[in-house]
Coordinates of C-alpha atoms and ligand atoms in Angstrom, one line a residue:
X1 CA 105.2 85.2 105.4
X2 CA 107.6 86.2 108.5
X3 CA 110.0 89.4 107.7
X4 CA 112.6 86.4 107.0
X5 CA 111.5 85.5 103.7
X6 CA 112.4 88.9 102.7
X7 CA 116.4 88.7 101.6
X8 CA 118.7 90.3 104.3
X9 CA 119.9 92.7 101.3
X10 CA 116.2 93.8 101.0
X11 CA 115.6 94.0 104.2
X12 CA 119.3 96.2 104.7
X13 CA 118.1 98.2 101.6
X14 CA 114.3 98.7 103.2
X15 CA 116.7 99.5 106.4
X16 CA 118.4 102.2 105.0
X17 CA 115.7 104.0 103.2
X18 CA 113.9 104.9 106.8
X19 CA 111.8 101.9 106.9
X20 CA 111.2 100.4 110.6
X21 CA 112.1 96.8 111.3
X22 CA 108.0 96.9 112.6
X23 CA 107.4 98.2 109.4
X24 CA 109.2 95.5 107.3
X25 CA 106.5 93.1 108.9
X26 CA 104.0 94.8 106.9
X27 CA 106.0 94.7 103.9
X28 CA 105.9 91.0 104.6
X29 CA 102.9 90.7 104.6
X30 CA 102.3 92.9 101.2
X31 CA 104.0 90.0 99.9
X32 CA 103.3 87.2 101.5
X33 CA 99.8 87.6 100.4
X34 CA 100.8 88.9 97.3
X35 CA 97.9 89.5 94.8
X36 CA 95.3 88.6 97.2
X37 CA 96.3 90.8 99.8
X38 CA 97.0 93.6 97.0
X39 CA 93.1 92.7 96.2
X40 CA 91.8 93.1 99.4
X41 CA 93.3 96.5 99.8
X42 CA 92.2 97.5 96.7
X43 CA 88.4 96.5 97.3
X44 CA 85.5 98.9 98.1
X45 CA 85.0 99.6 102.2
X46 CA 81.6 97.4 102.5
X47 CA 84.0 94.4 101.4
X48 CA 86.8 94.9 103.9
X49 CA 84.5 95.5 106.3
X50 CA 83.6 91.9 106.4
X51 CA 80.2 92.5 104.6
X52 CA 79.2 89.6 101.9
X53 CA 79.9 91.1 98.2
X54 CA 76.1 91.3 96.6
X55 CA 77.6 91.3 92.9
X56 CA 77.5 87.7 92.2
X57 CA 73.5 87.4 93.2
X58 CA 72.3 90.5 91.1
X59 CA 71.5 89.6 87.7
X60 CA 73.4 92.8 86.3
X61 CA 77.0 93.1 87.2
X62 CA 77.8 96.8 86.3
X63 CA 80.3 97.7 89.5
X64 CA 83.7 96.4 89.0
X65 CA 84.7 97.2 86.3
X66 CA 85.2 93.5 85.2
X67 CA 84.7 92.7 81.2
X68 CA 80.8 91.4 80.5
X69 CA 82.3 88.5 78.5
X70 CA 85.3 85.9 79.0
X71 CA 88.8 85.4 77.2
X72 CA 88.6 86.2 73.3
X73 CA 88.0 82.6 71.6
X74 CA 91.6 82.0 70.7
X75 CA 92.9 82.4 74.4
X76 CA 89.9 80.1 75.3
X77 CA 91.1 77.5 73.1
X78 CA 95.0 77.8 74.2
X79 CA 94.0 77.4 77.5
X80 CA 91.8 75.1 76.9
X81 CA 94.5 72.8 75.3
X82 CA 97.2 73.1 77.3
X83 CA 95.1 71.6 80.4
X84 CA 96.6 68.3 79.3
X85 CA 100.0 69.0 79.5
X86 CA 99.8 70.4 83.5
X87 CA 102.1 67.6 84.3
X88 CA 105.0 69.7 83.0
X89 CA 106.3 72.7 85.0
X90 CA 106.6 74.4 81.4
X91 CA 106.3 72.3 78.7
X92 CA 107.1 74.6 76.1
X93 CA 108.7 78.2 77.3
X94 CA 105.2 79.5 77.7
X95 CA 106.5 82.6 79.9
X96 CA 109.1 83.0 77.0
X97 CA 106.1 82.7 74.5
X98 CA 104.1 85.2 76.6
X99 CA 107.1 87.5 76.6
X100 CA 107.4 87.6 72.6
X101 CA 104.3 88.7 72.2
X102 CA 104.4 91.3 74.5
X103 CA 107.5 92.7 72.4
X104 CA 105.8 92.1 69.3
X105 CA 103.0 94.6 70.3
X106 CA 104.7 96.5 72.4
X107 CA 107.7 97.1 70.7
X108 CA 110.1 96.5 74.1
X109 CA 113.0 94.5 74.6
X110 CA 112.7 90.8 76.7
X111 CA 114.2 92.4 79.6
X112 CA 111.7 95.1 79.8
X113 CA 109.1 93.0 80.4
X114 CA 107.7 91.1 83.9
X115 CA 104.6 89.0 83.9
X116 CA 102.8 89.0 87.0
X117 CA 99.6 87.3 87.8
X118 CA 97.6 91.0 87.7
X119 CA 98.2 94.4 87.9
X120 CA 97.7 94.6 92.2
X121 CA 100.9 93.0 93.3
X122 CA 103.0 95.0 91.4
X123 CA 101.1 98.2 92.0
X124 CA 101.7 97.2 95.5
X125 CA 105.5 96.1 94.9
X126 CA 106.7 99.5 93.2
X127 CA 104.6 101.4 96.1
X128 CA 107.1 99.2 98.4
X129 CA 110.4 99.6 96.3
X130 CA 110.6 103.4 94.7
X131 CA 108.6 105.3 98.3
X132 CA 109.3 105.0 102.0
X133 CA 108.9 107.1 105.3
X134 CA 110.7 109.7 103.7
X135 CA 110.0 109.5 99.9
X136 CA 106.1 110.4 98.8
X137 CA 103.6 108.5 97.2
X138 CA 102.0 111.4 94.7
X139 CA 98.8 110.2 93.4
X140 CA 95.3 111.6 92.2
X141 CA 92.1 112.2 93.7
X142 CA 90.1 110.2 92.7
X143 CA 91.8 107.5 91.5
X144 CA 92.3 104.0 91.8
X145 CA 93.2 103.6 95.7
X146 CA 95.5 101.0 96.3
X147 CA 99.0 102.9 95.4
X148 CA 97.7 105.3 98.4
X149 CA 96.6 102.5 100.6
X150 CA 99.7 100.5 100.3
X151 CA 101.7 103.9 100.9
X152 CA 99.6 104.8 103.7
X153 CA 99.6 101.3 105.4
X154 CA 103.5 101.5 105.0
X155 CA 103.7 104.7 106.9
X156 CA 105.1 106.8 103.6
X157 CA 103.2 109.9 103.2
X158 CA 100.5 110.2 100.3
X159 CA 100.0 113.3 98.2
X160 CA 96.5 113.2 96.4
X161 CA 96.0 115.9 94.2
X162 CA 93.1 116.9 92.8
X163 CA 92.4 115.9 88.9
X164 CA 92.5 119.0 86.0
X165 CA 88.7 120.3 85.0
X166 CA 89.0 117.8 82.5
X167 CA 89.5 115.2 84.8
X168 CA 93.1 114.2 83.6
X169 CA 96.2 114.1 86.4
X170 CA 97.3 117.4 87.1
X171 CA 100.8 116.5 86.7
X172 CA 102.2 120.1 87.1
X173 CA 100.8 120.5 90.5
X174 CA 101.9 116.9 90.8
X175 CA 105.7 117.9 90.6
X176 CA 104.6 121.0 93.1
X177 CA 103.0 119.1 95.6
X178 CA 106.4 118.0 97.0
X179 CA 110.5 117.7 96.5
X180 CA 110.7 114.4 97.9
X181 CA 108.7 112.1 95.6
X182 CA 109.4 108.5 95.7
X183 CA 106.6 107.5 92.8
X184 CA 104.6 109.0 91.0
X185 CA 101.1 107.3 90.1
X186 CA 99.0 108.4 86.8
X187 CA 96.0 106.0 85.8
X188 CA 94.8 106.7 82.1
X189 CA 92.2 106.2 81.4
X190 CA 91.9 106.8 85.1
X191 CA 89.9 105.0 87.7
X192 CA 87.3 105.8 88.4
X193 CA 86.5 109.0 85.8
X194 CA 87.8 107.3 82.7
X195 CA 89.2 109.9 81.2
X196 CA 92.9 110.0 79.3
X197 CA 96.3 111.8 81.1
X198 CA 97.5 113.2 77.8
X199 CA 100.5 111.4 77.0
X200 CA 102.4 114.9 76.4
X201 CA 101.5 115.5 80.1
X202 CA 103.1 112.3 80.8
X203 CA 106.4 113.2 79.3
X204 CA 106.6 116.3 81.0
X205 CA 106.2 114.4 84.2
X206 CA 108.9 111.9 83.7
X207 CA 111.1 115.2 82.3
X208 CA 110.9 117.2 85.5
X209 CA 110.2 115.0 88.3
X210 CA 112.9 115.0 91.1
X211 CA 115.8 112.7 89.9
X212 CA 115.2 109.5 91.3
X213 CA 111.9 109.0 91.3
X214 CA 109.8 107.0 89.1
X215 CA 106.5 107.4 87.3
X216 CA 104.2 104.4 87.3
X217 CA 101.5 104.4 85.0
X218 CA 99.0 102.2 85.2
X219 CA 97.3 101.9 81.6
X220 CA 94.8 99.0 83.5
X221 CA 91.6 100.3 80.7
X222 CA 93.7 101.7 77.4
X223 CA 92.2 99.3 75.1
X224 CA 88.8 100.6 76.2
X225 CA 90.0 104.1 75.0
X226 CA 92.3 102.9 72.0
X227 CA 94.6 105.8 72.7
X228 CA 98.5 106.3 72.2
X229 CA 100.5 104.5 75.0
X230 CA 103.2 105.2 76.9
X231 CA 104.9 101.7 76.2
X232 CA 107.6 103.8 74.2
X233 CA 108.9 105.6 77.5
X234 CA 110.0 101.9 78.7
X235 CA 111.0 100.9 75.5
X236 CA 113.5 104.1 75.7
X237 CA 114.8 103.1 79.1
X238 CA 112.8 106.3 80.8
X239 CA 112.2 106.5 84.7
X240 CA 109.0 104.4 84.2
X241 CA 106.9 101.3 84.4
X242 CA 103.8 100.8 82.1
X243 CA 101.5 98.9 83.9
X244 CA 98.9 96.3 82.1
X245 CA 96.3 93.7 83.0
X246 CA 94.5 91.5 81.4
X247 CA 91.5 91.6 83.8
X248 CA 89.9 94.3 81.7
X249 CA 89.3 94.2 78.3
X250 CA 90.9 90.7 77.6
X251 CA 88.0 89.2 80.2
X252 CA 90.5 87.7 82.6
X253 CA 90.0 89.0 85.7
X254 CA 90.0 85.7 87.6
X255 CA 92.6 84.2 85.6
X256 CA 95.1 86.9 87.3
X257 CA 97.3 88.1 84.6
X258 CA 99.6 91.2 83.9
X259 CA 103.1 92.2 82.8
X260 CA 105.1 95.3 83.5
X261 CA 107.6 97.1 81.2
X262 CA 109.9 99.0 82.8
X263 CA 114.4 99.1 82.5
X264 CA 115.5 96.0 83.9
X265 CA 117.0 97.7 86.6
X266 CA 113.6 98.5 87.9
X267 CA 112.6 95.5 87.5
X268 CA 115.5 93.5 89.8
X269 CA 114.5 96.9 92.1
X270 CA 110.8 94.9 92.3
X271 CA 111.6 91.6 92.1
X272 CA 113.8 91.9 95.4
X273 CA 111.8 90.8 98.3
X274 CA 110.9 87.0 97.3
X275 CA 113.0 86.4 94.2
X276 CA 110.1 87.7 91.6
X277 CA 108.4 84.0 92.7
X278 CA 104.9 85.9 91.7
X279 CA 106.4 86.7 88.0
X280 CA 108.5 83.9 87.8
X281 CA 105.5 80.9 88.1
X282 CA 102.2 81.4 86.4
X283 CA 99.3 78.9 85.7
X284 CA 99.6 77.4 82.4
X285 CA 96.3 78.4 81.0
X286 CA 96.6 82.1 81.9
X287 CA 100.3 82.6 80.5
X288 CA 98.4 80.8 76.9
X289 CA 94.9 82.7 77.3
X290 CA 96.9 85.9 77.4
X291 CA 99.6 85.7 74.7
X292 CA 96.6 84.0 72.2
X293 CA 94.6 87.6 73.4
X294 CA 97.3 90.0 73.0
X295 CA 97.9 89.9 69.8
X296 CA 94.2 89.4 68.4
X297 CA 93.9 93.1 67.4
X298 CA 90.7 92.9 65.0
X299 CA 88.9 91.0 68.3
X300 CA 90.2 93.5 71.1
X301 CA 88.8 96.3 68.3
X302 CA 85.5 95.1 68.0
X303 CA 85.5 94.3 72.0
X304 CA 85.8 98.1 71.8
X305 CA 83.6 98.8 69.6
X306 CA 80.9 96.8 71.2
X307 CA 81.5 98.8 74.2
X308 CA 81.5 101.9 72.8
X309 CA 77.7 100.9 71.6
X310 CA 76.2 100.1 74.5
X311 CA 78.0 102.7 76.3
X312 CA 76.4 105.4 74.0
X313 CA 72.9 103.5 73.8
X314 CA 73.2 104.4 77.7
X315 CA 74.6 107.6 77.8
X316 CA 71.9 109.3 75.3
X317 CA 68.9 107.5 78.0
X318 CA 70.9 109.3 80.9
X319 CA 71.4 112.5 78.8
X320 CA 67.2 112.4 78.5
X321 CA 67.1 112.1 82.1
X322 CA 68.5 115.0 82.1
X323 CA 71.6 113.4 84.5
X324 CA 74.4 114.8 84.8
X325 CA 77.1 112.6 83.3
X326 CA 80.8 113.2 83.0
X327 CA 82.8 112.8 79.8
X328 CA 84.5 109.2 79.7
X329 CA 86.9 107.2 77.2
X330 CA 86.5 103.9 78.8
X331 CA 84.2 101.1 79.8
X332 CA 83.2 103.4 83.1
X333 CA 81.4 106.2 83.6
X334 CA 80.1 108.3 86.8
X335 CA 76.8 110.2 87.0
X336 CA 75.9 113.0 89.3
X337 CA 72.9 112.4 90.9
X338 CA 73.2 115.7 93.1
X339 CA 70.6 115.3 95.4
X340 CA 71.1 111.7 96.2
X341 CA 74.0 110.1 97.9
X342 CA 75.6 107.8 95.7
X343 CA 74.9 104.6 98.6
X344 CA 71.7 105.5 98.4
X345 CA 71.1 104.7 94.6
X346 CA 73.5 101.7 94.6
X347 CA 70.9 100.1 97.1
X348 CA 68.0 101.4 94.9
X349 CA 69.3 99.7 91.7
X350 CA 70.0 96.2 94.1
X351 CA 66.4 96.2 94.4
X352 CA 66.3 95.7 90.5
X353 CA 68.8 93.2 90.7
X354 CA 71.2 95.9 89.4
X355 CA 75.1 96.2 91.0
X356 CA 76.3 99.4 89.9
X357 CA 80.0 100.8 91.0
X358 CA 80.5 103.0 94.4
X359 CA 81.4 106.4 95.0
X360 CA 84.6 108.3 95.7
X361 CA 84.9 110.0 99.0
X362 CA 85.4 113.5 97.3
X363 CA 82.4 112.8 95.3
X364 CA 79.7 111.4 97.7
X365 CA 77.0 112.0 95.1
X366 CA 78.5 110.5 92.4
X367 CA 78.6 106.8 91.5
X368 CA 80.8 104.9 88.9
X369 CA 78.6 102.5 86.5
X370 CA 80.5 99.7 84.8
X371 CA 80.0 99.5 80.9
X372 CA 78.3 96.0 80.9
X373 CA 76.9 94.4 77.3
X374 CA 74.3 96.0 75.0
X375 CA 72.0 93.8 77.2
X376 CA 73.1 94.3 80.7
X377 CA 72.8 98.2 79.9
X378 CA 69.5 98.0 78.3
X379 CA 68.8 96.5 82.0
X380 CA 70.2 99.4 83.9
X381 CA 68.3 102.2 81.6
X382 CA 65.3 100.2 82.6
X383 CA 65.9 99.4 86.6
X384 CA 67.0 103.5 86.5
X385 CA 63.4 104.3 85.3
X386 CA 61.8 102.4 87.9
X387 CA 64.8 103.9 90.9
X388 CA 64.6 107.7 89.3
X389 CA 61.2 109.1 88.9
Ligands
PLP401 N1 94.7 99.2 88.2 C1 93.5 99.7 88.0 C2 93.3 101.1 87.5 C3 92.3 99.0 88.3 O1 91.1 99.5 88.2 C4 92.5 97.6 88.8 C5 91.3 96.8 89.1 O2 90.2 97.2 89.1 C6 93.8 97.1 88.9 C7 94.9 98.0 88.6 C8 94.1 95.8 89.4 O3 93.6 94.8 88.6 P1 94.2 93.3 88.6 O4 94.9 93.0 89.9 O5 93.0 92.5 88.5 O6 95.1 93.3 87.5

């Protein structure tokens, strides 16, 4: 995409928030891309560094934090059946649809609510909109990256704070860390620790943030942890967006589907650049795979539940390893293996046809394990007796 596809009143407004016109070429290309490029920022070094991924040959696939199981049977089915009817640009109001059964769950208005294919692009997109050379990205470390790659690639500075000793966003030192925030990024449960930013901690963000700025949180695993959300701080018109995917627990990762909820002001803010053309057309069977999953609560429990099982089956084996494992409300969890660098065991548990997660640079020996199925992590106990003797 050249920088003309982005409007002349986005480009004006990029303009006068300290953007250069070289840097509105990258901005281009956020969006041009779109969810793909918002991918490949977000992907682990090996993969952007041109090397093959080795996930899809290894028998177990523990390291992306992708669901072990597709779409819950009543989104199969919807998608399934309205294949036929592809002829038709929308042959019902399936974006409608999908909207009233975000409100139904969520309790938000229609205009609070923007589908997108995915959570990346409009991680990416509110990075673009609500920072800038002069307005700060303030993030955790660690966290999920791409907010602070998209910053950093943008040329807007990037404060990465360290998380609490209970691994939740330290949202006090947050506000400290600098005047001049543009956004504000909280992941809960965050990536890659899994653990919940109490939602009280939340609200005292959004209460005394710099005016202006805007809190995005990015609640990508909450139906892993089946804890309060912050959909009510949208709902209520706050200085938020609530962030969801469905390439989590719903088991749609390559179906690309998400929604924001944030004042519709925010949302025109995001929807500038192209129009909202990534919200505003989605593929048929992943607008009805997702509104059949959202509101099948007794399924998305039990997905939780099952998680939750094989999650403890694996945690008591590490626990009589004697590994060091921290706490974790989510389908993730990251063990300490002290006197091993984390690359070093990922390429031990290869060997056993085994793809756990990677590391975080401020935690070299320390690597993230996806919560697979019961059988996937009866697997890894095994493979990790034959890697950890
Ligand atoms: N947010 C978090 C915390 C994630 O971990 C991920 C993917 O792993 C995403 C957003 C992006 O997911 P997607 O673009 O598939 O919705």
């Amino acid at each position: 995409m050249s920088v003309r596809a982005v409007s002349e009143e986005a480009q004006d407004d990029l303009l006068g928030r300290g953007y250069s016109r070289r840097q509105l070429g990258r901005i281009a290309t956020v969006f041009g891309m779109g969810a793909a490029a918002a991918a490949t920022m977000g992907r682990p070094a090996w993969a952007s560094a041109g090397v093959p991924d080795p996930a899809p040959t290894a028998k177990v696939r523990i390291g992306a934090n992708e669901c072990w199981t597709g779409p819950l049977a009543p989104g199969q089915a919807a998608a399934a059946g309205i294949i036929a009817m592809g002829n038709r640009y929308s042959p019902h109001d399936e974006r409608g649809d999908f909207i009233k059964a975000v409100m139904q769950v969520e309790g938000v208005a229609y205009d609070h609510v923007a589908p997108w294919p995915g959570s990346s692009d409009p991680l990416s997109r509110a990075v673009v909109t609500f920072c800038s050379p002069t307005k700060a990205l303030v993030t955790a470390d660690p966290t999920f990256e791409l907010a602070g790659r998209t910053a950093g690639w943008l040329g807007a500075p990037v404060k990465a704070i360290p998380l609490t000793a209970d691994y939740a966003h330290d949202v006090k030192a947050m506000v400290a860390a600098t005047p001049d925030a543009g956004l504000y990024y909280i992941c809960t449960p965050n990536n890659p620790t899994g653990t919940i930013t109490p939602v009280a901690d939340i609200e005292w963000l959004v209460a005394n943030k710099p005016a202006g700025s805007i809190v995005l949180i990015d609640e990508a695993y909450t139906h892993f942890a089946g804890v309060p959300t912050t959909s009510y701080m949208a709902a209520a018109g706050k200085d938020v967006i609530v962030m969801r995917t469905f390439s989590k627990i719903f088991g749609m990762a390559g179906m690309r589907m998400g929604y924001v909820m944030a004042r519709p002001d925010l949302i025109a803010k995001m929807m500038r650049y192209d129009g909202g053309m990534q919200s505003g057309a989605l593929p048929l069977p992943s607008l009805a795979c997702a509104t059949a999953s959202l509101t099948a609560a007794d399924l998305i429990a039990a997905r939780r539940a099952e998680m939750r099982e094989a999650r403890g089956m694996a945690l008591d084996h590490l626990k009589k390893r004697g590994l060091a494992v921290m706490p974790t409300n989510a389908n993730m969890f990251m063990i300490d293996w002290k006197s091993q660098p984390a690359w070093k065991m990922q390429a031990a548990f290869r060997t056993q046809s085994v793809e756990i997660g990677r590391s975080w640079p401020v935690w070299p020996t320390i690597s993230r394990v996806t919560v697979g199925s019961m059988d996937d992590m009866t697997a890894f106990c095994a493979a990790l007796d034959k890697v950890w003797v």
